[in-house]
Amino acid sequence: MRFQLLGPLSIAEGHDVVVLKPSKPSSLLAALLLHPGSVVSTGYLLRALWDEDQPATARAALQSCVLRLRRIFAKYGVTGNAIEAVPGGYRMNADADTLDLVRFRALVRAADDAGDAEGELYRLKEALTLWQGPLLANVPSPMLHRDEVPGLTEERLRTLERACDIELALGRCRQVLVDLWETARRHPGRERFSEQLIEALYRTGRQSEALSEYRSVKGRLKEELGIDPGPSLQRLELSILRGDDLGPLALDPGLDRTAPPPGGRGAPALAARTEPLAIAAPAPATAPAPAPPPVPLAPAVRPVPPVPSFTGRTAERAAINARLTAGSPDTTVVVLSGAPGIGKTALAQQAAHDAQDSFPGGVFILAMTREDGSPVTPAEALAHLPPPGAADGATLLVLDDVTSPDQVRPLLPAAVGSAAIVTSRRGLAGLMATHGGSVHRLSTLEPAESRQLLAAALGADRVAAEPEAAAELGLICGHFPLSLRIAAARLLTRPGLRIADCVAWLAEDLPARLSLADDPRLSVPQVFGGALRRLEPRWQEAFHRLGDHEGLLLPSHALGDSPEAEEALERLADAGLLEEGPPGPYRIHRLLKIYARQQARERHNSQAATARH
């Protein structure tokens, strides 16, 4: 049993999470957990419950709240004397296994002691994953929100600043942009986030966007605070205007990154540059073709963390684990294929977590497609893997979002007992023909598995309170893991929202509303659209036409009787947008069918508007 404080206050047991209702006992529990292992004075607790408007019977009411909280603990299996009455107040003991706040701080301290940047970054990111939404969203204590939440928020932001600094120093500028876009806008007073964002944009070749972002920051600071950007930001602007080569970044091992930023303006955690910046040489008259964007790889994962709230896929996990750990002398290849959003990446990571102890040489996870959709070449990927014979034993290679067999073949590890998990929307029949292995074509979750996923994310009690609505939510989401996680995230950050109300709202505009505004990666239309854009225009047009076909089963002549029509269906099936196929009928998932219909309608409206003008 563990308590979760970094988000809505909740009690968790395994994958089951119960978000507590807003109440006085919830405020009391939050006040005690904010000071784990310490005596929390009666006066502090009275202010946490009633602020300055305390009733005459406040002390007796506090004792009643303690009793109510103990009954809540008993209901959820928290045994023993969890709340100790001590002279002057009360105390709750907690450690890293029972309270996420303690674990967060322990991981940040462990990052200080890491011997390398990769290890430090891994621990910082693990710490940041513990934050699960608006802090104490279900705790109705004005005093705690006023006096405690800002300090906790500062801890998180310092940790995030530090992680972004390390990613910039490691050259992962494209990866860090996703976090920085949102954070810089949500916290405009912290100049360091804006500086990191501007630097990342410039280092990825987006000079005009970097300058535009600087001007926005400058205008906002002037308008809202009446100040100019700090010297560090001004120097960065000058470097961008001159086209300077910013040079490699280096982390300062002696810098105390746990201390608050001096002056409150978010001082950088990077070592100060002591040499003048080199001026970029003028471009030749005929400029060479631009280099491809950096490869977004994250190798050498030790250990591989489990996927949060992972449910279902029991048979697939068992079969994959058995194959990976069978001890074959040849390289074992496992391919996970299926529709976009079906959960291939999550299953691959969970399978790697399950089997990692069988691979002493380590687990290496590589993204084989860039953010812009372009494939990573084998040569680029090999540069991020250890040379043959360098790993200490068998290795497990996870190649995520592969687009062709040719991407995979040169990368397969040669050491005895090594293995590779490959995820792809395609079946990769060519890889199977040359190297053998097993293919798991993932389908949607079963209704019971969808319910388990929702219960793991939202808490069993919340799902049990609306069983019919939970079943309808699974249906509305098409039993796609991505859709279910998006819907669960929306519900989790709105503890008072009924599941039935969420279902009704989603149903009004599917799949467009299966998106999260603060993370563009978590969007069903974006994921479907990205898969479609990888195809030739004629196959995209064929997919749109399927939106007008009745039903979810598609005969082989659904697009006509020509050879090209048959090829179109096969291409769409190979891209994961259709299932099954000859000799039986093809099948299209319901969400993909709705998306195809909407895309066809939008294209028709656009063509009509063009014709009118």
Coordinates of C-alpha atoms in Angstrom, one line a residue:
M1 CA 0.0 0.0 0.0
R2 CA 1.4 3.4 -0.9
F3 CA 0.2 7.0 -0.8
Q4 CA 0.4 9.3 -3.8
L5 CA 0.8 13.0 -3.0
L6 CA 2.3 14.4 -6.3
G7 CA -1.0 14.9 -8.0
P8 CA -4.6 14.1 -6.8
L9 CA -4.2 12.7 -3.3
S10 CA -4.7 8.9 -3.6
I11 CA -4.1 5.5 -2.1
A12 CA -2.6 2.8 -4.4
E13 CA -2.3 -1.0 -4.1
G14 CA -0.5 -2.5 -7.0
H15 CA -2.2 -1.2 -10.2
D16 CA -5.3 -0.1 -8.3
V17 CA -5.5 3.6 -7.4
V18 CA -8.2 5.2 -5.3
V19 CA -8.4 9.0 -5.6
L20 CA -9.8 10.3 -2.3
K21 CA -12.8 12.6 -2.3
P22 CA -12.4 16.2 -1.2
S23 CA -12.9 16.3 2.5
K24 CA -11.4 17.3 5.9
P25 CA -9.8 13.9 6.3
S26 CA -8.2 14.4 2.9
S27 CA -6.7 17.7 4.0
L28 CA -5.5 16.1 7.2
L29 CA -3.8 13.3 5.3
A30 CA -2.1 15.7 2.9
A31 CA -0.9 17.8 5.8
L32 CA 0.7 14.8 7.5
L33 CA 2.2 13.3 4.3
L34 CA 3.8 16.6 3.4
H35 CA 6.0 16.1 6.5
P36 CA 6.7 12.4 6.6
G37 CA 8.2 11.1 9.8
S38 CA 8.0 14.4 11.5
V39 CA 5.8 15.6 14.3
V40 CA 3.1 17.9 12.7
S41 CA 1.9 20.3 15.3
T42 CA -1.8 20.6 16.3
G43 CA -1.8 24.3 15.3
Y44 CA -0.5 23.5 11.8
L45 CA -3.1 20.8 11.3
L46 CA -5.9 23.2 12.5
R47 CA -4.8 25.8 10.0
A48 CA -4.7 23.1 7.3
L49 CA -8.3 22.1 8.0
W50 CA -9.9 25.5 8.7
D51 CA -7.2 28.1 7.9
E52 CA -7.8 31.2 10.1
D53 CA -11.5 30.6 10.5
Q54 CA -11.3 27.9 13.1
P55 CA -14.4 26.9 15.1
A56 CA -14.5 26.9 18.9
T57 CA -14.6 23.1 18.8
A58 CA -11.7 22.8 16.4
R59 CA -9.5 20.6 18.5
A60 CA -12.3 18.1 19.2
A61 CA -13.1 18.2 15.5
L62 CA -9.5 17.5 14.6
Q63 CA -9.6 14.3 16.8
S64 CA -12.8 13.3 15.0
C65 CA -11.0 13.8 11.6
V66 CA -8.2 11.5 12.8
L67 CA -10.7 8.8 13.6
R68 CA -12.4 9.2 10.3
L69 CA -9.1 9.0 8.5
R70 CA -8.2 5.8 10.4
R71 CA -11.5 4.3 9.3
I72 CA -10.7 5.2 5.7
F73 CA -7.3 3.5 6.1
A74 CA -9.0 0.4 7.4
K75 CA -11.3 0.4 4.4
Y76 CA -8.4 0.3 2.0
G77 CA -6.3 -2.1 3.9
V78 CA -3.8 0.3 5.6
T79 CA -3.1 -1.6 8.8
G80 CA -1.2 -0.8 12.0
N81 CA -0.9 2.5 13.8
A82 CA -0.4 4.6 10.6
I83 CA -1.2 7.9 12.4
E84 CA 0.7 8.3 15.7
A85 CA -0.6 10.7 18.4
V86 CA 2.5 12.2 20.0
P87 CA 3.0 15.1 22.4
G88 CA 2.1 18.3 20.5
G89 CA 0.5 16.8 17.4
Y90 CA 0.5 13.8 15.1
R91 CA 3.0 11.9 13.0
M92 CA 2.9 9.6 9.9
N93 CA 6.0 7.6 9.0
A94 CA 6.6 7.0 5.3
D95 CA 9.5 5.8 3.1
A96 CA 10.3 5.7 -0.6
D97 CA 8.1 2.5 -1.0
T98 CA 5.0 4.1 0.7
L99 CA 5.0 7.7 -0.4
D100 CA 5.8 9.2 -3.8
L101 CA 7.2 12.4 -2.3
V102 CA 9.9 10.5 -0.4
R103 CA 10.7 8.5 -3.5
F104 CA 10.9 11.7 -5.6
R105 CA 13.4 13.3 -3.3
A106 CA 15.4 10.1 -3.0
L107 CA 15.7 9.8 -6.8
V108 CA 16.8 13.4 -7.0
R109 CA 19.5 12.7 -4.4
A110 CA 20.5 9.6 -6.3
A111 CA 20.9 11.6 -9.4
D112 CA 23.4 13.8 -7.6
D113 CA 25.5 10.7 -6.9
A114 CA 25.3 9.3 -10.4
G115 CA 28.6 8.9 -12.0
D116 CA 27.5 9.9 -15.5
A117 CA 25.1 12.1 -17.3
E118 CA 23.0 9.2 -18.6
G119 CA 22.5 7.8 -15.1
E120 CA 21.7 11.2 -13.7
L121 CA 19.1 11.9 -16.4
Y122 CA 17.5 8.5 -16.0
R123 CA 17.0 9.1 -12.3
L124 CA 15.7 12.6 -12.8
K125 CA 13.2 11.4 -15.4
E126 CA 12.1 8.6 -13.2
A127 CA 11.5 11.1 -10.5
L128 CA 9.5 13.4 -12.8
T129 CA 7.2 10.5 -13.8
L130 CA 5.9 10.4 -10.2
W131 CA 4.0 13.7 -10.8
Q132 CA 0.6 12.6 -11.9
G133 CA -1.4 15.8 -12.4
P134 CA -2.5 19.0 -10.6
L135 CA -0.9 19.0 -7.2
L136 CA -3.5 18.2 -4.4
A137 CA -6.3 18.8 -6.8
N138 CA -8.8 17.0 -4.5
V139 CA -7.5 18.6 -1.3
P140 CA -9.8 21.5 -0.2
S141 CA -7.3 23.3 2.0
P142 CA -6.5 26.9 1.1
M143 CA -3.6 26.9 3.6
L144 CA -1.9 23.9 2.0
H145 CA -2.4 25.3 -1.5
R146 CA -1.1 28.7 -0.4
D147 CA 1.9 27.6 1.8
E148 CA 2.9 24.2 0.6
V149 CA 2.1 23.7 -3.1
P150 CA 4.4 26.5 -4.3
G151 CA 7.4 24.9 -2.6
L152 CA 6.6 21.4 -4.1
T153 CA 6.1 23.0 -7.5
E154 CA 9.5 24.6 -7.2
E155 CA 11.1 21.2 -6.4
R156 CA 9.6 19.8 -9.6
L157 CA 10.6 22.7 -11.8
R158 CA 14.2 22.7 -10.6
T159 CA 14.3 19.0 -11.3
L160 CA 12.8 19.5 -14.8
E161 CA 15.3 22.4 -15.5
R162 CA 18.1 20.1 -14.6
A163 CA 16.9 17.2 -16.8
C164 CA 16.5 19.6 -19.7
D165 CA 20.0 20.9 -19.2
I166 CA 21.4 17.4 -19.3
E167 CA 19.4 16.5 -22.5
L168 CA 20.7 19.7 -24.2
A169 CA 24.3 18.8 -23.1
L170 CA 23.8 15.3 -24.6
G171 CA 22.7 16.9 -27.9
R172 CA 19.1 15.7 -27.7
C173 CA 17.7 19.1 -28.6
R174 CA 14.7 17.8 -30.6
Q175 CA 13.6 15.5 -27.8
V176 CA 13.7 18.2 -25.2
L177 CA 11.5 20.6 -27.2
V178 CA 8.3 18.8 -26.4
D179 CA 8.8 19.4 -22.6
L180 CA 10.0 23.0 -23.1
W181 CA 7.2 24.3 -25.3
E182 CA 4.6 23.7 -22.6
T183 CA 6.8 24.5 -19.6
A184 CA 8.1 27.8 -20.9
R185 CA 4.6 29.0 -21.5
R186 CA 3.2 27.7 -18.2
H187 CA 6.0 29.3 -16.2
P188 CA 6.8 32.5 -18.1
G189 CA 8.6 34.0 -15.0
R190 CA 11.3 31.3 -15.1
E191 CA 13.6 32.6 -17.8
R192 CA 15.7 29.4 -17.8
F193 CA 13.0 27.4 -19.5
S194 CA 12.7 30.1 -22.1
E195 CA 16.4 30.1 -22.6
Q196 CA 16.5 26.4 -23.0
L197 CA 13.7 26.5 -25.5
I198 CA 15.3 29.2 -27.6
E199 CA 18.7 27.4 -27.5
A200 CA 17.1 24.1 -28.5
L201 CA 15.3 25.7 -31.4
Y202 CA 18.5 27.4 -32.6
R203 CA 20.6 24.2 -32.3
T204 CA 18.0 22.3 -34.4
G205 CA 18.4 24.8 -37.2
R206 CA 15.2 26.9 -36.5
Q207 CA 16.9 30.3 -36.2
S208 CA 13.8 32.3 -37.1
E209 CA 11.6 30.5 -34.5
A210 CA 14.3 31.0 -31.9
L211 CA 14.4 34.7 -32.5
S212 CA 10.6 34.9 -32.5
E213 CA 10.4 33.1 -29.2
Y214 CA 13.0 35.5 -27.7
R215 CA 10.9 38.5 -28.8
S216 CA 7.8 36.9 -27.3
V217 CA 9.6 36.4 -24.0
K218 CA 11.0 39.9 -24.0
G219 CA 7.5 41.4 -24.7
R220 CA 5.9 39.4 -22.0
L221 CA 8.5 40.3 -19.4
K222 CA 8.2 44.0 -20.3
E223 CA 4.4 44.0 -20.2
E224 CA 3.8 41.9 -17.2
L225 CA 6.8 42.6 -15.0
G226 CA 8.4 45.8 -16.4
I227 CA 11.8 44.2 -16.8
D228 CA 14.2 43.2 -19.6
P229 CA 15.4 39.7 -20.2
G230 CA 18.4 38.6 -18.1
P231 CA 22.0 38.9 -19.3
S232 CA 22.1 35.2 -20.2
L233 CA 19.1 35.5 -22.5
Q234 CA 20.4 38.7 -24.1
R235 CA 23.8 37.0 -24.8
L236 CA 21.9 34.1 -26.4
E237 CA 19.9 36.5 -28.7
L238 CA 23.1 38.2 -29.8
S239 CA 24.7 34.8 -30.6
I240 CA 21.7 33.8 -32.7
L241 CA 21.7 37.2 -34.6
R242 CA 25.3 36.7 -35.4
G243 CA 24.9 33.1 -36.4
D244 CA 27.4 31.9 -33.8
D245 CA 28.3 28.3 -33.4
L246 CA 27.2 27.7 -29.8
G247 CA 29.7 24.8 -29.6
P248 CA 29.2 21.6 -27.5
L249 CA 27.6 21.9 -24.1
A250 CA 29.3 20.5 -21.0
L251 CA 27.7 19.9 -17.6
D252 CA 29.6 21.5 -14.6
P253 CA 30.2 18.5 -12.2
G254 CA 30.9 21.0 -9.4
L255 CA 27.6 22.9 -9.8
D256 CA 25.1 22.5 -7.0
R257 CA 22.0 22.0 -9.0
T258 CA 19.8 21.3 -6.0
A259 CA 20.1 24.8 -4.7
P260 CA 17.4 27.4 -5.6
P261 CA 18.3 29.5 -8.6
P262 CA 20.0 32.8 -7.6
G263 CA 17.8 35.8 -7.9
G264 CA 14.8 33.6 -8.7
R265 CA 15.4 34.0 -12.4
G266 CA 16.2 30.4 -13.2
A267 CA 20.0 30.4 -13.5
P268 CA 21.3 27.8 -16.0
A269 CA 22.8 24.5 -14.7
L270 CA 25.3 24.4 -17.5
A271 CA 29.0 25.4 -17.1
A272 CA 29.7 29.0 -18.1
R273 CA 31.5 29.3 -21.4
T274 CA 35.0 30.7 -20.9
E275 CA 36.0 31.0 -24.5
P276 CA 34.5 33.3 -27.1
L277 CA 31.9 31.7 -29.4
A278 CA 33.2 30.8 -32.8
I279 CA 31.6 32.7 -35.7
A280 CA 30.1 30.4 -38.3
A281 CA 31.8 30.6 -41.7
P282 CA 29.8 32.1 -44.5
A283 CA 27.7 29.7 -46.5
P284 CA 29.1 28.8 -50.0
A285 CA 27.3 30.1 -53.0
T286 CA 25.7 26.7 -53.6
A287 CA 24.7 25.4 -50.2
P288 CA 24.9 21.7 -49.6
A289 CA 21.7 19.8 -48.8
P290 CA 20.7 20.2 -45.2
A291 CA 21.7 17.4 -42.8
P292 CA 18.9 15.2 -41.6
P293 CA 17.7 16.0 -38.0
P294 CA 19.4 14.3 -35.2
V295 CA 18.5 10.7 -34.4
P296 CA 16.2 10.5 -31.3
L297 CA 17.8 7.5 -29.7
A298 CA 17.9 6.5 -26.1
P299 CA 20.2 3.4 -25.8
A300 CA 21.6 1.6 -22.8
V301 CA 18.6 1.5 -20.6
R302 CA 19.5 0.1 -17.2
P303 CA 17.2 -1.0 -15.7
V304 CA 14.2 -1.0 -18.0
P305 CA 11.2 0.5 -16.0
P306 CA 7.8 -1.2 -16.3
V307 CA 5.1 0.6 -18.2
P308 CA 2.8 2.5 -15.7
S309 CA -0.7 0.8 -15.4
F310 CA 0.1 -1.8 -18.0
T311 CA -2.7 -4.3 -18.3
G312 CA -3.8 -7.0 -20.7
R313 CA -1.7 -8.7 -23.3
T314 CA -1.2 -11.6 -20.9
A315 CA -0.8 -14.3 -23.6
E316 CA 1.4 -12.1 -25.7
R317 CA 3.7 -11.2 -22.8
A318 CA 4.1 -14.9 -21.8
A319 CA 4.8 -16.0 -25.4
I320 CA 7.3 -13.2 -26.0
N321 CA 9.1 -13.8 -22.6
A322 CA 9.3 -17.5 -23.4
R323 CA 10.9 -16.9 -26.7
L324 CA 13.3 -14.2 -25.5
T325 CA 14.5 -16.4 -22.6
A326 CA 14.7 -19.7 -24.4
G327 CA 18.5 -19.5 -24.7
S328 CA 18.6 -19.9 -28.4
P329 CA 22.2 -19.7 -29.8
D330 CA 20.9 -17.7 -32.7
T331 CA 19.6 -14.1 -32.5
T332 CA 15.9 -14.2 -31.6
V333 CA 13.6 -11.8 -33.4
V334 CA 10.1 -10.8 -32.2
V335 CA 8.0 -8.5 -34.3
L336 CA 5.1 -6.6 -32.8
S337 CA 2.8 -5.1 -35.5
G338 CA -0.6 -3.6 -35.7
A339 CA -2.6 -0.4 -36.0
P340 CA -1.3 3.0 -34.8
G341 CA -2.2 3.5 -31.2
I342 CA -2.7 -0.2 -30.5
G343 CA 0.0 -0.4 -27.9
K344 CA 3.0 -1.9 -29.7
T345 CA 5.6 0.4 -28.0
A346 CA 4.1 -0.2 -24.5
L347 CA 4.2 -4.0 -25.0
A348 CA 7.7 -3.9 -26.3
Q349 CA 8.9 -1.9 -23.3
Q350 CA 7.0 -4.1 -20.9
A351 CA 8.4 -7.2 -22.5
A352 CA 11.9 -5.8 -22.3
H353 CA 11.3 -5.1 -18.6
D354 CA 10.1 -8.7 -18.1
A355 CA 13.1 -10.3 -19.8
Q356 CA 16.0 -7.8 -19.0
D357 CA 17.6 -10.1 -16.4
S358 CA 18.4 -12.6 -19.2
F359 CA 20.5 -10.1 -21.0
P360 CA 23.7 -9.2 -19.0
G361 CA 25.0 -7.1 -22.0
G362 CA 22.2 -4.6 -21.5
V363 CA 19.0 -3.5 -23.2
F364 CA 19.2 -0.9 -26.0
I365 CA 16.1 1.0 -27.0
L366 CA 16.2 2.9 -30.3
A367 CA 13.5 5.0 -32.0
M368 CA 13.7 4.2 -35.7
T369 CA 11.6 7.1 -36.8
R370 CA 12.2 10.8 -36.2
E371 CA 9.6 13.2 -35.0
D372 CA 9.1 14.5 -38.6
G373 CA 8.2 10.9 -39.7
S374 CA 11.5 10.3 -41.6
P375 CA 13.2 6.9 -41.0
V376 CA 16.5 6.6 -39.2
T377 CA 19.1 4.9 -41.4
P378 CA 20.9 1.8 -40.2
A379 CA 24.2 3.7 -40.2
E380 CA 22.8 6.3 -37.9
A381 CA 21.5 3.7 -35.6
L382 CA 24.7 1.7 -35.5
A383 CA 26.5 4.8 -34.3
H384 CA 24.5 4.6 -31.1
L385 CA 25.1 1.0 -30.4
P386 CA 28.2 -0.7 -28.9
P387 CA 30.5 -2.2 -31.5
P388 CA 30.4 -6.0 -31.9
G389 CA 32.0 -7.8 -29.0
A390 CA 32.0 -4.7 -26.7
A391 CA 28.9 -5.7 -24.7
D392 CA 29.4 -8.0 -21.7
G393 CA 27.2 -10.8 -22.7
A394 CA 23.9 -11.2 -24.7
T395 CA 22.0 -8.0 -25.4
L396 CA 18.4 -7.2 -26.0
L397 CA 17.7 -4.6 -28.8
V398 CA 14.3 -2.9 -29.0
L399 CA 13.8 -1.2 -32.4
D400 CA 10.7 1.0 -32.1
D401 CA 8.6 2.1 -35.1
V402 CA 10.5 0.4 -37.9
T403 CA 9.4 1.2 -41.4
S404 CA 11.2 -1.6 -43.4
P405 CA 13.1 -4.9 -43.0
D406 CA 16.2 -3.1 -44.4
Q407 CA 16.3 -0.9 -41.3
V408 CA 16.6 -4.0 -39.0
R409 CA 18.9 -6.5 -40.7
P410 CA 22.2 -4.6 -40.2
L411 CA 21.4 -3.9 -36.5
L412 CA 20.6 -7.4 -35.3
P413 CA 23.0 -8.3 -32.4
A414 CA 25.4 -11.2 -33.2
A415 CA 26.3 -12.3 -29.6
V416 CA 25.1 -15.7 -28.6
G417 CA 21.7 -15.5 -26.9
S418 CA 21.0 -12.0 -28.0
A419 CA 17.5 -10.9 -29.2
A420 CA 15.6 -8.1 -30.8
I421 CA 12.1 -6.8 -30.3
V422 CA 10.9 -4.9 -33.3
T423 CA 7.7 -2.8 -33.4
S424 CA 6.2 -1.7 -36.7
R425 CA 2.8 -0.9 -38.2
R426 CA 3.9 -3.3 -41.0
G427 CA 4.2 -7.1 -40.8
L428 CA 7.8 -7.1 -41.9
A429 CA 7.3 -10.3 -43.9
G430 CA 10.6 -9.8 -45.6
L431 CA 12.5 -9.9 -42.3
M432 CA 10.7 -13.0 -41.3
A433 CA 11.6 -14.6 -44.7
T434 CA 15.4 -13.9 -44.2
H435 CA 15.8 -14.2 -40.4
G436 CA 12.8 -16.1 -39.1
G437 CA 11.3 -15.2 -35.7
S438 CA 7.7 -14.6 -34.5
V439 CA 5.1 -12.0 -35.3
H440 CA 2.5 -10.8 -32.9
R441 CA -0.2 -8.8 -34.7
L442 CA -1.8 -6.9 -31.9
S443 CA -5.6 -6.3 -31.9
T444 CA -7.7 -4.1 -29.7
L445 CA -8.1 -5.0 -26.0
E446 CA -10.9 -7.2 -24.8
P447 CA -13.7 -5.3 -22.9
A448 CA -12.4 -6.8 -19.6
E449 CA -8.9 -5.7 -20.4
S450 CA -10.1 -2.2 -21.2
R451 CA -11.9 -2.1 -17.8
Q452 CA -8.7 -3.3 -16.1
L453 CA -6.7 -0.5 -17.7
L454 CA -9.3 2.1 -16.6
A455 CA -9.3 0.7 -13.1
A456 CA -5.5 0.8 -12.9
A457 CA -5.4 4.4 -14.1
L458 CA -8.5 5.8 -12.3
G459 CA -8.9 3.5 -9.3
A460 CA -11.1 0.4 -8.9
D461 CA -13.7 2.2 -6.8
R462 CA -14.3 4.9 -9.4
V463 CA -14.8 2.4 -12.2
A464 CA -16.9 0.2 -10.0
A465 CA -19.2 3.1 -9.2
E466 CA -20.1 3.5 -12.9
P467 CA -19.7 0.0 -14.4
E468 CA -21.9 0.6 -17.4
A469 CA -20.3 4.0 -18.2
A470 CA -16.9 2.4 -17.9
A471 CA -17.9 -0.3 -20.4
E472 CA -19.3 2.4 -22.7
L473 CA -16.0 4.4 -22.4
G474 CA -14.1 1.3 -23.5
L475 CA -16.4 1.0 -26.5
I476 CA -16.2 4.7 -27.4
C477 CA -12.4 4.4 -27.3
G478 CA -12.5 1.4 -29.6
H479 CA -10.6 -0.5 -26.9
F480 CA -7.5 1.1 -28.2
P481 CA -4.9 1.5 -25.4
L482 CA -3.9 4.9 -26.6
S483 CA -7.5 6.1 -26.6
L484 CA -8.2 4.6 -23.2
R485 CA -5.1 6.2 -21.7
I486 CA -6.1 9.6 -23.1
A487 CA -9.6 9.4 -21.7
A488 CA -8.3 8.1 -18.3
A489 CA -5.8 11.1 -18.1
R490 CA -8.7 13.5 -18.7
L491 CA -10.8 11.9 -16.0
L492 CA -7.8 11.6 -13.6
T493 CA -7.2 15.3 -13.7
R494 CA -10.9 16.0 -13.2
P495 CA -11.7 14.0 -10.0
G496 CA -15.3 15.3 -9.9
L497 CA -16.2 14.4 -13.5
R498 CA -18.4 11.4 -13.9
I499 CA -17.3 8.7 -16.4
A500 CA -20.8 8.9 -18.0
D501 CA -20.3 12.7 -18.7
C502 CA -16.9 12.1 -20.2
V503 CA -18.4 9.4 -22.5
A504 CA -21.2 11.7 -23.7
W505 CA -18.7 14.5 -24.4
L506 CA -16.3 12.3 -26.3
A507 CA -19.1 10.7 -28.4
E508 CA -20.0 14.2 -29.8
D509 CA -16.8 14.4 -31.8
L510 CA -14.8 11.2 -32.2
P511 CA -11.9 10.8 -32.6
A512 CA -11.0 14.6 -32.4
R513 CA -11.7 14.8 -28.7
L514 CA -9.4 11.9 -27.9
S515 CA -6.5 14.3 -27.5
L516 CA -4.7 16.0 -24.7
A517 CA -4.0 19.7 -25.2
D518 CA -0.8 19.7 -23.2
D519 CA 0.9 16.9 -25.1
P520 CA 0.5 16.8 -28.9
R521 CA 1.9 13.2 -28.9
L522 CA -1.2 12.0 -27.1
S523 CA -3.7 12.6 -29.8
V524 CA -5.5 9.9 -31.7
P525 CA -6.0 12.0 -34.9
Q526 CA -2.3 13.0 -34.8
V527 CA -1.3 9.3 -34.5
F528 CA -3.7 8.2 -37.3
G529 CA -2.6 11.1 -39.5
G530 CA 1.0 10.4 -39.0
A531 CA 0.5 6.8 -40.1
L532 CA -1.5 7.9 -43.2
R533 CA 1.1 10.5 -44.2
R534 CA 3.7 7.8 -44.6
L535 CA 1.8 6.4 -47.6
E536 CA 1.8 7.5 -51.2
P537 CA -1.1 10.0 -52.0
R538 CA -2.9 7.4 -54.0
W539 CA -3.1 5.0 -51.0
Q540 CA -4.1 7.9 -48.8
E541 CA -7.0 8.6 -51.2
A542 CA -8.0 4.9 -51.1
F543 CA -8.2 5.1 -47.3
H544 CA -10.4 8.1 -47.5
R545 CA -12.8 6.3 -49.8
L546 CA -13.2 3.5 -47.3
G547 CA -15.0 5.9 -45.0
D548 CA -18.0 5.7 -47.3
H549 CA -18.2 1.9 -47.3
E550 CA -20.9 0.4 -45.1
G551 CA -19.8 -1.7 -42.2
L552 CA -16.4 -2.7 -40.8
L553 CA -15.9 -5.8 -43.0
L554 CA -14.5 -4.9 -46.4
P555 CA -14.6 -7.5 -49.3
S556 CA -11.6 -7.6 -51.6
H557 CA -13.5 -5.6 -54.2
A558 CA -14.4 -2.8 -51.7
L559 CA -12.4 -0.3 -53.8
G560 CA -13.2 -1.9 -57.2
D561 CA -12.1 -4.9 -59.2
S562 CA -8.9 -3.6 -60.6
P563 CA -5.4 -4.8 -59.7
E564 CA -4.6 -1.4 -58.3
A565 CA -7.7 -1.5 -56.0
E566 CA -6.5 -4.9 -54.6
E567 CA -3.1 -3.5 -54.1
A568 CA -4.5 -0.5 -52.3
L569 CA -6.2 -2.7 -49.7
E570 CA -3.0 -4.7 -49.3
R571 CA -0.9 -1.6 -48.8
L572 CA -3.4 -0.2 -46.2
A573 CA -3.3 -3.6 -44.4
D574 CA 0.5 -3.6 -44.4
A575 CA 0.5 -0.1 -42.9
G576 CA -1.7 -1.3 -40.0
L577 CA -4.7 0.7 -41.1
L578 CA -6.7 -2.5 -42.0
E579 CA -6.7 -6.0 -40.5
E580 CA -6.9 -9.6 -42.0
G581 CA -7.3 -9.8 -45.7
P582 CA -7.3 -12.4 -48.5
P583 CA -8.6 -15.0 -48.7
G584 CA -11.1 -13.6 -46.1
P585 CA -12.4 -10.1 -45.9
Y586 CA -10.5 -7.1 -44.7
R587 CA -11.6 -5.4 -41.4
I588 CA -11.3 -1.8 -40.4
H589 CA -11.4 -0.7 -36.8
R590 CA -14.3 1.5 -35.9
L591 CA -12.2 4.6 -34.9
L592 CA -10.2 4.3 -38.1
K593 CA -13.5 4.1 -40.0
I594 CA -14.7 7.3 -38.4
Y595 CA -11.4 9.0 -39.1
A596 CA -11.5 8.0 -42.7
R597 CA -15.0 9.4 -43.1
Q598 CA -14.0 12.7 -41.5
Q599 CA -10.9 13.0 -43.7
A600 CA -12.9 12.3 -46.8
R601 CA -15.5 14.9 -45.8
E602 CA -12.8 17.5 -45.1
R603 CA -11.1 16.9 -48.4
H604 CA -14.4 17.2 -50.2
N605 CA -15.3 20.5 -48.5
S606 CA -11.8 21.8 -49.3
Q607 CA -12.1 20.8 -53.0
A608 CA -15.6 22.4 -53.2
A609 CA -14.3 25.7 -51.6
T610 CA -11.4 25.7 -54.1
A611 CA -13.8 25.2 -57.0
R612 CA -16.0 28.1 -55.9
H613 CA -13.0 30.4 -55.9

